[in-house]
CSV table of N, CA and C in Angstrom, one decimal:
chain,number,residue,atom,x,y,z
A,478,HIS,N,-64.1,-29.2,-140.4
A,478,HIS,CA,-63.2,-30.2,-140.7
A,478,HIS,C,-62.6,-30.9,-139.4
A,479,HIS,N,-62.1,-30.0,-138.5
A,479,HIS,CA,-61.6,-30.5,-137.2
A,479,HIS,C,-62.5,-31.2,-136.4
A,480,GLN,N,-63.7,-30.5,-136.3
A,480,GLN,CA,-64.9,-31.1,-135.5
A,480,GLN,C,-65.2,-32.6,-136.0
A,481,GLN,N,-65.4,-32.6,-137.3
A,481,GLN,CA,-65.7,-33.9,-137.9
A,481,GLN,C,-64.7,-35.0,-137.6
A,482,HIS,N,-63.4,-34.6,-137.7
A,482,HIS,CA,-62.3,-35.5,-137.5
A,482,HIS,C,-62.4,-36.0,-136.0
A,483,LEU,N,-62.5,-35.1,-135.1
A,483,LEU,CA,-62.5,-35.4,-133.6
A,483,LEU,C,-63.7,-36.3,-133.4
A,484,PHE,N,-64.9,-36.0,-133.8
A,484,PHE,CA,-66.0,-36.8,-133.5
A,484,PHE,C,-66.0,-38.2,-134.1
A,485,ARG,N,-65.3,-38.3,-135.3
A,485,ARG,CA,-65.1,-39.6,-135.9
A,485,ARG,C,-64.2,-40.5,-135.1
A,486,LEU,N,-63.1,-39.8,-134.6
A,486,LEU,CA,-62.1,-40.5,-133.7
A,486,LEU,C,-62.8,-41.0,-132.5
A,487,LEU,N,-63.6,-40.1,-131.9
A,487,LEU,CA,-64.3,-40.5,-130.5
A,487,LEU,C,-65.2,-41.6,-130.8
A,488,ARG,N,-66.0,-41.6,-132.0
A,488,ARG,CA,-66.8,-42.8,-132.3
A,488,ARG,C,-66.0,-44.1,-132.5
A,489,GLN,N,-64.8,-43.9,-133.0
A,489,GLN,CA,-64.0,-45.1,-133.2
A,489,GLN,C,-63.6,-45.7,-131.9
A,490,LEU,N,-63.2,-44.8,-131.0
A,490,LEU,CA,-62.7,-45.2,-129.6
A,490,LEU,C,-63.9,-45.9,-128.8
A,491,VAL,N,-65.1,-45.3,-129.0
A,491,VAL,CA,-66.4,-45.9,-128.3
A,491,VAL,C,-66.5,-47.3,-128.8
A,492,HIS,N,-66.4,-47.5,-130.1
A,492,HIS,CA,-66.8,-48.8,-130.7
A,492,HIS,C,-65.7,-49.9,-130.5
A,493,GLU,N,-64.4,-49.4,-130.7
A,493,GLU,CA,-63.3,-50.4,-130.7
A,493,GLU,C,-62.8,-50.7,-129.2
A,494,ARG,N,-62.9,-49.6,-128.4
A,494,ARG,CA,-62.2,-49.9,-127.1
A,494,ARG,C,-63.3,-49.7,-126.0
A,495,GLN,N,-64.6,-49.6,-126.4
A,495,GLN,CA,-65.7,-49.6,-125.4
A,495,GLN,C,-65.6,-48.4,-124.4
A,496,PHE,N,-65.0,-47.3,-124.9
A,496,PHE,CA,-64.9,-46.1,-124.1
A,496,PHE,C,-66.3,-45.4,-124.0
A,497,ASN,N,-66.5,-44.7,-122.9
A,497,ASN,CA,-67.6,-43.9,-122.8
A,497,ASN,C,-67.2,-42.4,-122.9
A,498,VAL,N,-67.9,-41.7,-123.7
A,498,VAL,CA,-67.5,-40.2,-124.0
A,498,VAL,C,-68.7,-39.3,-123.6
A,499,CYS,N,-68.4,-38.3,-122.8
A,499,CYS,CA,-69.5,-37.3,-122.5
A,499,CYS,C,-69.0,-35.9,-123.0
A,500,CYS,N,-69.7,-35.3,-123.8
A,500,CYS,CA,-69.5,-34.1,-124.4
A,500,CYS,C,-70.6,-33.0,-124.1
A,501,VAL,N,-70.2,-31.8,-123.8
A,501,VAL,CA,-71.2,-30.8,-123.7
A,501,VAL,C,-71.2,-29.9,-124.9
A,502,LEU,N,-72.3,-29.9,-125.7
A,502,LEU,CA,-72.2,-29.3,-127.0
A,502,LEU,C,-73.5,-28.3,-127.0
A,503,HIS,N,-73.3,-27.2,-127.8
A,503,HIS,CA,-74.4,-26.4,-128.0
A,503,HIS,C,-74.7,-26.3,-129.6
A,504,ASP,N,-74.0,-27.1,-130.3
A,504,ASP,CA,-74.3,-27.4,-131.7
A,504,ASP,C,-75.1,-28.7,-131.8
A,505,LEU,N,-76.5,-28.4,-131.9
A,505,LEU,CA,-77.4,-29.5,-131.9
A,505,LEU,C,-77.2,-30.5,-133.1
A,506,ASN,N,-76.9,-29.9,-134.2
A,506,ASN,CA,-76.7,-30.8,-135.4
A,506,ASN,C,-75.5,-31.7,-135.3
A,507,LEU,N,-74.4,-31.2,-134.6
A,507,LEU,CA,-73.3,-32.1,-134.3
A,507,LEU,C,-73.6,-33.1,-133.3
A,508,ALA,N,-74.4,-32.8,-132.3
A,508,ALA,CA,-74.8,-33.7,-131.3
A,508,ALA,C,-75.8,-34.8,-132.0
A,509,ALA,N,-76.6,-34.3,-132.8
A,509,ALA,CA,-77.6,-35.3,-133.5
A,509,ALA,C,-76.9,-36.3,-134.3
A,510,ARG,N,-75.8,-35.8,-135.0
A,510,ARG,CA,-75.1,-36.7,-135.9
A,510,ARG,C,-74.2,-37.7,-135.2
A,511,TYR,N,-73.6,-37.4,-134.1
A,511,TYR,CA,-72.6,-38.2,-133.5
A,511,TYR,C,-72.9,-38.8,-132.3
A,512,ALA,N,-73.9,-38.3,-131.5
A,512,ALA,CA,-74.2,-38.8,-130.1
A,512,ALA,C,-75.1,-40.0,-130.2
A,513,ASP,N,-74.9,-41.0,-129.3
A,513,ASP,CA,-75.8,-42.1,-129.1
A,513,ASP,C,-77.0,-41.6,-128.2
A,514,ARG,N,-76.7,-40.7,-127.3
A,514,ARG,CA,-77.8,-40.3,-126.4
A,514,ARG,C,-77.6,-38.7,-126.3
A,515,VAL,N,-78.6,-38.0,-126.1
A,515,VAL,CA,-78.7,-36.6,-126.0
A,515,VAL,C,-79.5,-36.2,-124.7
A,516,VAL,N,-79.0,-35.2,-124.0
A,516,VAL,CA,-79.7,-34.7,-122.9
A,516,VAL,C,-80.0,-33.3,-123.1
A,517,LEU,N,-81.3,-32.8,-123.1
A,517,LEU,CA,-81.7,-31.4,-123.2
A,517,LEU,C,-81.9,-30.9,-121.8
A,518,MET,N,-81.2,-29.7,-121.5
A,518,MET,CA,-81.3,-29.1,-120.2
A,518,MET,C,-81.8,-27.7,-120.3
A,519,GLN,N,-82.5,-27.3,-119.3
A,519,GLN,CA,-83.0,-25.8,-119.1
A,519,GLN,C,-82.8,-25.5,-117.8
A,520,LYS,N,-82.0,-24.4,-117.6
A,520,LYS,CA,-81.7,-23.8,-116.2
A,520,LYS,C,-81.2,-24.9,-115.3
A,521,GLY,N,-80.4,-25.7,-115.8
A,521,GLY,CA,-79.7,-26.7,-115.0
A,521,GLY,C,-80.6,-28.0,-114.7
A,522,LYS,N,-81.8,-28.1,-115.3
A,522,LYS,CA,-82.6,-29.3,-115.1
A,522,LYS,C,-82.8,-30.0,-116.4
A,523,VAL,N,-82.8,-31.3,-116.3
A,523,VAL,CA,-82.9,-32.2,-117.5
A,523,VAL,C,-84.3,-32.2,-118.0
A,524,ILE,N,-84.6,-31.9,-119.1
A,524,ILE,CA,-86.0,-31.9,-119.6
A,524,ILE,C,-86.3,-33.0,-120.7
A,525,ALA,N,-85.2,-33.6,-121.2
A,525,ALA,CA,-85.4,-34.7,-122.1
A,525,ALA,C,-84.1,-35.5,-122.2
A,526,ASN,N,-84.1,-36.8,-122.3
A,526,ASN,CA,-83.0,-37.7,-122.3
A,526,ASN,C,-83.3,-38.8,-123.2
A,527,GLY,N,-82.4,-39.1,-124.1
A,527,GLY,CA,-82.6,-40.3,-125.0
A,527,GLY,C,-81.8,-40.3,-126.3
A,528,LYS,N,-82.3,-41.1,-127.2
A,528,LYS,CA,-81.7,-41.1,-128.6
A,528,LYS,C,-81.9,-39.8,-129.2
A,529,PRO,N,-81.1,-39.3,-130.1
A,529,PRO,CA,-81.3,-38.0,-130.7
A,529,PRO,C,-82.6,-37.9,-131.5
A,530,GLN,N,-83.0,-38.9,-132.2
A,530,GLN,CA,-84.2,-38.8,-132.9
A,530,GLN,C,-85.5,-38.8,-132.0
A,531,ASP,N,-85.3,-39.2,-130.8
A,531,ASP,CA,-86.5,-39.1,-129.9
A,531,ASP,C,-86.5,-37.9,-129.1
A,532,VAL,N,-85.3,-37.3,-128.9
A,532,VAL,CA,-85.1,-36.1,-128.0
A,532,VAL,C,-85.2,-34.8,-128.9
A,533,LEU,N,-84.5,-34.8,-130.0
A,533,LEU,CA,-84.4,-33.5,-130.7
A,533,LEU,C,-85.6,-33.4,-131.7
A,534,THR,N,-86.7,-33.2,-131.1
A,534,THR,CA,-88.0,-33.1,-131.9
A,534,THR,C,-88.3,-31.6,-132.1
A,535,GLN,N,-89.2,-31.3,-133.2
A,535,GLN,CA,-89.6,-29.9,-133.4
A,535,GLN,C,-90.2,-29.4,-132.2
A,536,GLN,N,-91.2,-30.1,-131.5
A,536,GLN,CA,-91.9,-29.7,-130.4
A,536,GLN,C,-91.0,-29.4,-129.2
A,537,ALA,N,-90.1,-30.2,-128.9
A,537,ALA,CA,-89.2,-30.1,-127.8
A,537,ALA,C,-88.3,-28.9,-127.9
A,538,LEU,N,-87.8,-28.7,-129.1
A,538,LEU,CA,-86.8,-27.6,-129.3
A,538,LEU,C,-87.5,-26.3,-129.5
A,539,THR,N,-88.8,-26.2,-130.1
A,539,THR,CA,-89.4,-25.0,-130.1
A,539,THR,C,-89.8,-24.5,-128.7
A,540,MET,N,-90.3,-25.6,-127.8
A,540,MET,CA,-90.6,-25.2,-126.5
A,540,MET,C,-89.3,-24.8,-125.7
A,541,LEU,N,-88.3,-25.4,-125.9
A,541,LEU,CA,-87.1,-25.1,-125.1
A,541,LEU,C,-86.5,-23.7,-125.5
A,542,TYR,N,-86.4,-23.4,-126.8
A,542,TYR,CA,-85.8,-22.2,-127.2
A,542,TYR,C,-86.7,-21.1,-127.6
A,543,GLY,N,-88.0,-21.4,-127.7
A,543,GLY,CA,-89.0,-20.3,-127.9
A,543,GLY,C,-88.8,-19.8,-129.3
A,544,ALA,N,-88.3,-20.6,-130.2
A,544,ALA,CA,-88.0,-20.2,-131.7
A,544,ALA,C,-88.7,-21.1,-132.5
A,545,ASP,N,-89.0,-20.6,-133.7
A,545,ASP,CA,-89.6,-21.4,-134.9
A,545,ASP,C,-88.5,-22.3,-135.4
A,546,ILE,N,-88.6,-23.6,-135.2
A,546,ILE,CA,-87.6,-24.6,-135.6
A,546,ILE,C,-88.3,-25.7,-136.4
A,547,THR,N,-87.5,-26.1,-137.4
A,547,THR,CA,-88.0,-27.3,-138.1
A,547,THR,C,-86.9,-28.4,-138.0
A,548,VAL,N,-87.4,-29.6,-137.8
A,548,VAL,CA,-86.5,-30.7,-137.6
A,548,VAL,C,-86.7,-31.6,-138.8
A,549,LEU,N,-85.7,-31.8,-139.7
A,549,LEU,CA,-85.8,-32.6,-140.8
A,549,LEU,C,-85.0,-33.9,-140.6
A,550,LYS,N,-84.9,-34.8,-141.6
A,550,LYS,CA,-84.1,-36.0,-141.4
A,550,LYS,C,-82.9,-35.8,-142.3
A,551,ASP,N,-81.7,-35.8,-141.9
A,551,ASP,CA,-80.5,-35.7,-142.7
A,551,ASP,C,-80.5,-36.9,-143.7
A,552,PRO,N,-80.4,-36.7,-145.0
A,552,PRO,CA,-80.4,-37.8,-145.9
A,552,PRO,C,-79.3,-38.7,-146.0
A,553,ALA,N,-78.1,-38.1,-145.5
A,553,ALA,CA,-76.9,-38.9,-145.5
A,553,ALA,C,-76.8,-39.8,-144.3
A,554,SER,N,-77.1,-39.1,-143.1
A,554,SER,CA,-76.9,-39.9,-141.8
A,554,SER,C,-78.1,-40.4,-141.2
A,555,HIS,N,-79.3,-39.9,-141.6
A,555,HIS,CA,-80.6,-40.2,-141.1
A,555,HIS,C,-80.8,-39.7,-139.6
A,556,SER,N,-79.9,-38.8,-139.2
A,556,SER,CA,-80.0,-38.2,-138.0
A,556,SER,C,-80.9,-36.8,-138.1
A,557,PRO,N,-81.4,-36.4,-137.0
A,557,PRO,CA,-82.1,-35.1,-137.1
A,557,PRO,C,-81.3,-34.0,-137.5
A,558,LEU,N,-81.9,-33.2,-138.4
A,558,LEU,CA,-81.3,-31.9,-138.9
A,558,LEU,C,-82.1,-30.8,-138.5
A,559,ILE,N,-81.5,-29.9,-137.7
A,559,ILE,CA,-82.3,-28.8,-137.1
A,559,ILE,C,-82.0,-27.5,-137.8
A,560,VAL,N,-83.1,-26.9,-138.2
A,560,VAL,CA,-83.0,-25.6,-139.0
A,560,VAL,C,-83.9,-24.6,-138.3
A,561,LEU,N,-83.4,-23.4,-138.1
A,561,LEU,CA,-84.2,-22.2,-137.7
A,561,LEU,C,-85.0,-21.8,-138.9
A,562,ASP,N,-86.3,-21.6,-138.6
A,562,ASP,CA,-87.2,-21.0,-139.6
A,562,ASP,C,-87.0,-19.5,-139.7
A,563,HIS,N,-87.3,-18.9,-140.8
A,563,HIS,CA,-87.2,-17.5,-141.1
A,563,HIS,C,-88.3,-16.8,-140.3
């Protein structure tokens, strides 16, 4: 609840007051839902940079994390929805 409120407030500031916001997140679903741009990093190096739907792909995340990952489309927000496979 608090994260959602904070990120909605940040989005409002970005749109109404033309603020720029930079957040470091490890919650990819939160980043996918609220970020205009996402940067994927590995060992301090940028490996992908762009819109969440372009960067948070199944191929990129599987390669980065070495895990079986599925990326769906969130029906409410249309943003990427990242799910770890069993």
